[in-house]
Coordinates of C-alpha atoms and ligand atoms in Angstrom, one line a residue:
M4 CA 13.1 8.3 -21.8
T5 CA 12.9 11.7 -20.3
A6 CA 11.8 12.5 -16.7
L7 CA 10.1 15.8 -17.8
M8 CA 6.6 14.8 -18.4
A9 CA 3.9 17.0 -16.6
F10 CA 1.3 14.4 -15.6
D11 CA -0.8 14.2 -12.3
F12 CA -0.1 10.7 -11.3
A13 CA -1.4 11.2 -8.1
D14 CA -4.8 12.2 -9.7
A15 CA -4.8 9.0 -11.9
Y16 CA -3.9 6.7 -8.9
G17 CA -7.6 5.6 -8.1
D18 CA -8.1 4.7 -11.7
L19 CA -5.0 2.8 -11.9
N20 CA -5.6 0.8 -8.8
P21 CA -9.2 -0.2 -8.5
D22 CA -10.2 -2.1 -5.2
D23 CA -9.3 -5.7 -5.3
G24 CA -11.4 -6.6 -2.3
D25 CA -8.7 -5.1 -0.2
Y26 CA -10.5 -2.1 1.0
R27 CA -13.7 -4.2 1.6
F28 CA -11.6 -6.8 3.8
Y29 CA -10.0 -3.8 6.0
A30 CA -13.3 -2.2 6.4
E31 CA -15.1 -5.3 7.5
L32 CA -12.4 -6.0 9.8
A33 CA -12.9 -2.5 11.3
A34 CA -16.3 -3.3 11.6
E35 CA -15.9 -6.8 13.5
I36 CA -13.4 -5.4 15.8
R37 CA -15.5 -2.2 16.5
A38 CA -12.9 -0.1 15.7
T39 CA -13.3 3.7 16.6
R40 CA -9.8 5.5 16.0
I41 CA -8.0 4.5 12.9
L42 CA -4.4 5.1 11.7
D43 CA -3.9 4.3 7.9
L44 CA -0.2 4.5 7.6
G45 CA 0.8 5.2 3.7
C46 CA -2.6 6.2 3.1
G47 CA -2.0 7.5 -0.4
T48 CA -4.9 9.3 -2.0
G49 CA -6.9 8.2 1.1
T50 CA -9.7 5.8 -0.5
L51 CA -9.5 3.4 2.3
T52 CA -9.2 6.2 5.0
R53 CA -12.3 8.0 3.7
L54 CA -14.1 4.6 3.8
L55 CA -13.4 3.8 7.4
A56 CA -14.1 7.5 8.4
S57 CA -17.4 7.1 6.5
Q58 CA -18.2 4.0 8.9
G59 CA -18.1 6.5 11.9
C60 CA -14.6 6.2 12.8
S61 CA -12.2 9.0 13.5
A62 CA -9.3 8.5 11.2
V63 CA -5.7 9.7 10.6
G64 CA -4.2 9.3 7.2
V65 CA -0.3 9.5 7.1
D66 CA 1.7 9.6 3.8
P67 CA 5.1 11.2 2.9
D68 CA 4.1 12.1 -0.6
P69 CA 2.6 15.4 -0.7
E70 CA 0.9 14.9 -4.1
M71 CA -0.8 11.8 -2.9
L72 CA -2.0 13.8 0.2
R73 CA -3.2 16.8 -2.0
V74 CA -5.6 14.4 -3.9
A75 CA -6.6 12.7 -0.5
M76 CA -7.6 16.1 0.9
Q77 CA -9.3 17.2 -2.4
K78 CA -11.4 14.3 -2.3
S79 CA -12.2 14.6 1.7
K80 CA -15.1 16.9 1.3
G81 CA -15.9 17.5 5.0
E82 CA -15.2 13.7 6.3
Q83 CA -13.6 13.6 9.5
V84 CA -9.9 12.5 8.3
D85 CA -6.9 14.1 10.0
W86 CA -4.1 14.1 7.0
R87 CA -0.7 14.0 8.0
L88 CA 2.3 14.6 5.6
G89 CA 5.2 12.7 6.9
F90 CA 6.3 9.2 8.2
S91 CA 5.2 6.5 10.9
D92 CA 6.6 8.8 13.4
R93 CA 3.6 11.4 12.9
A94 CA 1.5 9.0 14.7
D95 CA 0.4 10.0 18.2
T96 CA 1.1 7.6 21.0
A97 CA -1.8 5.2 22.2
S98 CA -4.1 7.1 19.5
A99 CA -5.6 4.2 17.5
D100 CA -7.3 0.9 18.2
F101 CA -6.9 -0.2 14.6
A102 CA -3.9 0.4 12.5
V103 CA -3.8 -0.4 8.7
M104 CA -1.5 -0.7 5.7
S105 CA -3.0 -1.2 2.5
G106 CA -2.0 -1.3 -1.1
H107 CA 1.2 -3.2 -0.2
V108 CA 2.7 -0.2 1.9
A109 CA 4.5 -2.8 4.0
Q110 CA 6.7 -3.8 1.0
V111 CA 8.2 -0.1 0.8
F112 CA 10.3 -0.5 3.6
R113 CA 13.0 -2.3 1.9
H114 CA 15.6 -2.4 4.9
D115 CA 14.8 -4.4 7.7
D116 CA 15.6 -1.6 10.2
A117 CA 13.2 0.8 8.4
W118 CA 10.5 -1.9 8.6
A119 CA 11.3 -2.6 12.2
A120 CA 11.0 1.2 12.9
A121 CA 7.7 1.4 11.2
L122 CA 6.5 -1.6 13.4
H123 CA 7.6 0.2 16.4
D124 CA 5.9 3.4 15.7
L125 CA 2.6 1.5 15.0
H126 CA 3.0 -0.5 18.3
R127 CA 3.5 2.8 20.1
A128 CA 0.5 4.3 18.3
L129 CA -2.0 1.6 19.2
I130 CA -3.7 1.1 22.4
P131 CA -3.1 -2.4 24.2
N132 CA -5.0 -5.2 22.3
G133 CA -5.2 -2.7 19.6
T134 CA -5.3 -4.4 15.8
L135 CA -2.8 -4.0 13.1
A136 CA -3.6 -5.2 9.6
F137 CA -1.6 -5.3 6.3
E138 CA -0.7 -7.2 3.2
S139 CA 2.4 -8.1 1.5
R140 CA 2.9 -9.8 -1.7
N141 CA 3.8 -13.6 -1.3
P142 CA 7.4 -14.1 -2.6
T143 CA 6.6 -17.8 -3.7
A144 CA 4.0 -16.7 -5.9
R145 CA 6.6 -14.6 -7.8
A146 CA 4.4 -11.6 -9.1
W147 CA 7.3 -9.8 -10.6
E148 CA 7.4 -12.6 -13.3
Q149 CA 4.2 -11.0 -14.5
W150 CA 5.4 -7.4 -14.4
N151 CA 6.0 -6.6 -18.1
R152 CA 4.5 -4.2 -20.9
Q153 CA 2.1 -6.9 -22.1
A154 CA 0.6 -8.1 -19.0
T155 CA 0.3 -4.7 -17.0
L156 CA -0.4 -2.0 -19.9
R157 CA -3.1 0.4 -18.9
T158 CA -4.5 3.2 -20.9
L159 CA -6.1 6.2 -19.3
D160 CA -7.7 9.4 -20.6
T161 CA -6.3 12.1 -18.3
K162 CA -6.4 15.9 -18.0
E163 CA -3.1 15.8 -19.8
G164 CA -4.2 13.7 -22.8
R165 CA -4.3 9.8 -23.3
V166 CA -1.7 8.2 -21.4
E167 CA -0.4 4.7 -21.4
F168 CA 1.1 3.0 -18.2
W169 CA 3.0 -0.2 -17.6
H170 CA 5.5 -2.0 -15.5
E171 CA 8.7 -4.0 -16.0
T172 CA 10.7 -5.8 -13.4
A173 CA 14.3 -4.5 -13.6
W174 CA 16.1 -6.9 -11.3
V175 CA 15.4 -9.4 -8.5
S176 CA 17.5 -9.9 -5.5
L177 CA 15.4 -11.5 -3.1
P178 CA 13.8 -10.1 -0.9
L179 CA 14.1 -7.1 -3.0
V180 CA 12.8 -6.6 -6.4
A181 CA 13.2 -3.4 -8.4
Y182 CA 10.8 -2.4 -11.2
D183 CA 10.1 0.5 -13.4
T184 CA 6.8 2.2 -14.2
F185 CA 6.7 3.6 -17.7
T186 CA 4.4 6.4 -18.7
R187 CA 3.7 7.6 -22.2
N188 CA 1.4 10.5 -23.3
L189 CA 0.0 9.3 -26.6
D190 CA -0.7 12.8 -27.5
T191 CA 2.5 14.7 -26.8
H192 CA 4.7 11.7 -27.0
D193 CA 6.4 12.8 -23.7
E194 CA 7.6 9.5 -21.7
K195 CA 8.6 9.0 -18.3
V196 CA 10.2 6.1 -16.1
D197 CA 10.3 5.7 -12.5
R198 CA 12.2 2.9 -10.7
D199 CA 10.9 1.6 -7.2
V200 CA 12.2 -1.2 -5.0
L201 CA 9.9 -3.4 -3.0
A202 CA 10.7 -6.0 -0.2
F203 CA 9.0 -9.5 -0.5
R204 CA 9.3 -10.7 3.0
D205 CA 8.1 -14.3 3.5
P206 CA 5.6 -15.2 6.1
T207 CA 8.1 -16.3 8.6
S208 CA 10.1 -13.2 8.6
L209 CA 6.9 -11.0 8.8
V210 CA 5.7 -12.9 11.8
R211 CA 9.3 -12.8 13.4
S212 CA 9.1 -9.1 12.9
L213 CA 6.1 -8.6 14.4
E214 CA 6.8 -10.6 17.4
A215 CA 10.1 -8.7 18.1
T216 CA 8.1 -5.5 18.0
G217 CA 5.4 -6.7 20.7
F218 CA 2.7 -8.0 18.3
T219 CA 1.1 -11.6 17.9
A220 CA -0.1 -12.5 14.7
L221 CA -3.5 -13.7 14.9
N222 CA -4.6 -14.8 11.4
Q223 CA -2.7 -15.1 8.1
Y224 CA -4.8 -15.4 5.0
G225 CA -3.7 -15.8 1.2
D226 CA -5.8 -13.2 -0.1
W227 CA -8.5 -10.7 1.0
R228 CA -11.3 -13.2 1.0
R229 CA -9.5 -14.8 3.7
T230 CA -8.4 -18.1 1.9
P231 CA -6.1 -19.7 3.8
L232 CA -2.3 -19.0 3.3
T233 CA -0.4 -21.4 1.0
P234 CA 2.8 -21.1 -1.0
E235 CA 0.6 -20.6 -4.1
S236 CA -1.3 -17.6 -2.3
P237 CA -0.9 -14.3 -4.2
E238 CA -0.8 -12.3 -1.0
I239 CA 0.1 -12.7 2.8
V240 CA -2.7 -10.8 4.6
I241 CA -1.9 -10.4 8.3
V242 CA -4.2 -9.6 11.3
A243 CA -1.8 -8.9 14.5
R244 CA -2.7 -7.9 17.9
R245 CA -0.6 -5.3 19.9
A246 CA 0.6 -7.0 23.5
Ligands
LIG302 C1 0.8 1.9 -3.5 S1 0.4 3.4 -2.5 C2 -0.6 2.6 -1.4 C3 -1.8 3.8 -0.8 C4 -3.0 3.5 -0.2 N1 -2.7 2.8 1.1 C5 -3.9 2.7 -0.9 O1 -4.3 1.4 -0.3 O2 -4.4 3.0 -1.9 C6 1.9 3.3 -1.6 C7 2.0 4.7 -0.5 O3 3.1 4.3 0.5 C8 3.5 5.7 0.6 N2 5.0 5.4 1.2 C9 6.2 5.5 0.7 N3 7.2 5.4 1.5 C10 6.6 5.4 2.7 C11 7.0 5.2 4.1 N4 8.2 5.1 4.4 N5 6.0 5.2 5.0 C12 4.8 5.4 4.8 N6 4.1 5.5 3.6 C13 5.1 5.3 2.6 C14 3.5 6.1 -0.7 O4 3.7 7.7 -0.7 C15 2.1 5.9 -1.2 O5 1.2 6.9 -1.1

């Protein structure tokens, strides 16, 4: 494998990650709580951020990846989103009544001190009684056992040619799971592999970390249709309130 393939992954992100009902869940929640000022941490290419802004909210989208933000800004077309390059400390104090992390952003904080620091910044960014919502894959559902070429292969026509993508689990040392994303251009035969490590926290440790930061977990769901959380649930979807 080489790491040289010129390929616009950020541009293809939306096609590779279609709406699973997650964006709809967060948009409905924003409407229910009458959110007006949104913070989207780890906004990526900004699909949810734009959706929330289109509902009449002012929105700040924060992400450390300049390529993801570049695509977000290109798609923005005049909508009222304040895009910020960086980490959770880019959020202004008491600036939001609804903070969200979609697309399993909560799992990128692989060490507990990084997770606690992000929660601290989200708490600081929210006004009192503000709402935080996010999801994390449920470790007891063991999603990583399905991360192999056969189960995850996707083929896309891109500006650079026809490209295959797939994931393979590299190692599991709970709560951490490492996986590789393989990218192969079928026209040029260029190949690339990127490794990521995700944290699979269980519901108890997620709730404890929220409480330690000054949040109260109001609801825990097993998916974005608000099914009750069980050990078999694929997701842990949490709605919390800032004290
Ligand atoms: C799977 S994408 C999700 C993007 C978007 N929230 C969505 O739902 O489509 C994960 C995002 O987390 C961002 N990210 C990685 N590390 C981060 C960190 N420490 N703080 C905030 N965002 C981070 C990545 O740049 C990436 O855009």
